[in-house]
PDB file of C-alpha atoms in Angstrom:
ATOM      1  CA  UNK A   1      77.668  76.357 118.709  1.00 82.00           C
ATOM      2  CA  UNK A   2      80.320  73.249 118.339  1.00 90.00           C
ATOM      3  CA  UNK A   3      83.942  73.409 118.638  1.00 93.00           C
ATOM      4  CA  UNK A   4      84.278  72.582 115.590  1.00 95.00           C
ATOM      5  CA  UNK A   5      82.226  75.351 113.732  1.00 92.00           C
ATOM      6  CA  UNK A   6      84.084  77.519 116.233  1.00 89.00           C
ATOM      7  CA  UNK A   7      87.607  75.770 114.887  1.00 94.00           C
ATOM      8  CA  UNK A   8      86.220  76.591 111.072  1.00 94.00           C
ATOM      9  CA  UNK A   9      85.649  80.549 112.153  1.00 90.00           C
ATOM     10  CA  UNK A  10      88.844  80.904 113.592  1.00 91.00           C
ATOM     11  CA  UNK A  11      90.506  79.307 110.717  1.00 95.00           C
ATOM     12  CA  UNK A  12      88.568  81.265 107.671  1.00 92.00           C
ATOM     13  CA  UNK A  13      86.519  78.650 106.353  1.00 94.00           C
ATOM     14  CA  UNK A  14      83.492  78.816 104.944  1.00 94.00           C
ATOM     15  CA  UNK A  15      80.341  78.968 107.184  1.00 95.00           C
ATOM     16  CA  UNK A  16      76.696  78.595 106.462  1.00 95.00           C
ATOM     17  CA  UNK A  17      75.158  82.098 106.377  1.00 95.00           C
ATOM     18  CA  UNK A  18      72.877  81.352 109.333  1.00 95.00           C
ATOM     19  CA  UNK A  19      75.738  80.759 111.353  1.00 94.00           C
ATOM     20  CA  UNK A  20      77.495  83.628 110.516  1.00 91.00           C
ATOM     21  CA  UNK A  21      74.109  85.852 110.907  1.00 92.00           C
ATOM     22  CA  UNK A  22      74.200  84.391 114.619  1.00 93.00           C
ATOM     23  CA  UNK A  23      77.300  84.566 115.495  1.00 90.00           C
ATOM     24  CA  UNK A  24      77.629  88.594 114.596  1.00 89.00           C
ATOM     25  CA  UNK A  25      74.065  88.988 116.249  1.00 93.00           C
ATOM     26  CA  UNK A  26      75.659  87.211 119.922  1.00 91.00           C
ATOM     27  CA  UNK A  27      78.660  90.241 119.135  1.00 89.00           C
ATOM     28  CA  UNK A  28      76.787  93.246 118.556  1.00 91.00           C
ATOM     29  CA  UNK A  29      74.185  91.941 121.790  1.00 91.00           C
ATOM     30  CA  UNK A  30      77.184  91.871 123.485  1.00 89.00           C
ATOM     31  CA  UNK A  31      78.348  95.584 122.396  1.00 89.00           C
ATOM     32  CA  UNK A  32      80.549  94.818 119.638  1.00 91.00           C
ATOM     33  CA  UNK A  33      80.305  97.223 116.457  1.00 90.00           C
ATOM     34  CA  UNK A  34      80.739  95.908 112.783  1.00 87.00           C
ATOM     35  CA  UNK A  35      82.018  98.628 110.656  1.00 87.00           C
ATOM     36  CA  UNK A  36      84.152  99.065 106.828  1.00 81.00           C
ATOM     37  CA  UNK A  37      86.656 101.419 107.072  1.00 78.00           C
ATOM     38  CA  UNK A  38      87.729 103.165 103.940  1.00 79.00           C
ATOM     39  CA  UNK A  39      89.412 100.550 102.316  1.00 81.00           C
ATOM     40  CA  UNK A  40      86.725  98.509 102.511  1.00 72.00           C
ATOM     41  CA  UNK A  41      87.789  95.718 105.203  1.00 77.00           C
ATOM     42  CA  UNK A  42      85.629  95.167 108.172  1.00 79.00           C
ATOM     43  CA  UNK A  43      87.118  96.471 111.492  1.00 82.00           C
ATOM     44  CA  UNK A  44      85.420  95.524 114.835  1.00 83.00           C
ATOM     45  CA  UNK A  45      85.012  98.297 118.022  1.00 85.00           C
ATOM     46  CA  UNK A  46      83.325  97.965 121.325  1.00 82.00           C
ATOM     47  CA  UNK A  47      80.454 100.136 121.871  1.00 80.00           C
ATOM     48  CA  UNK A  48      81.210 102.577 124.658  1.00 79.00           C
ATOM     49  CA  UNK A  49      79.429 100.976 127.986  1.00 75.00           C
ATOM     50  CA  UNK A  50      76.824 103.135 129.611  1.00 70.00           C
TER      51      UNK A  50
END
């Protein structure tokens, strides 16, 4: 992944859905949990390590 898309996350722009669909699959690999709490925004925990 560039800088730059990297620079574009980080700064809320718009993303092509493949690179959002890998970027979320590196996280949860790496033990990070996307969840929507009762509002509906998305909140991020780490997974408990074994």
């Amino acid at each position: 992944m560039s800088i730059d898309t990297v620079t574009r996350l980080e700064g809320g722009k718009e993303l092509k859905e493949r690179t959002v669909d890998a970027i979320r699959h590196t996280f949860e690999a790496a033990g990070i949990e996307f969840i929507n709490d009762e509002r509906g925004e998305g909140v991020v925990k780490l997974k408990p390590t074994p």
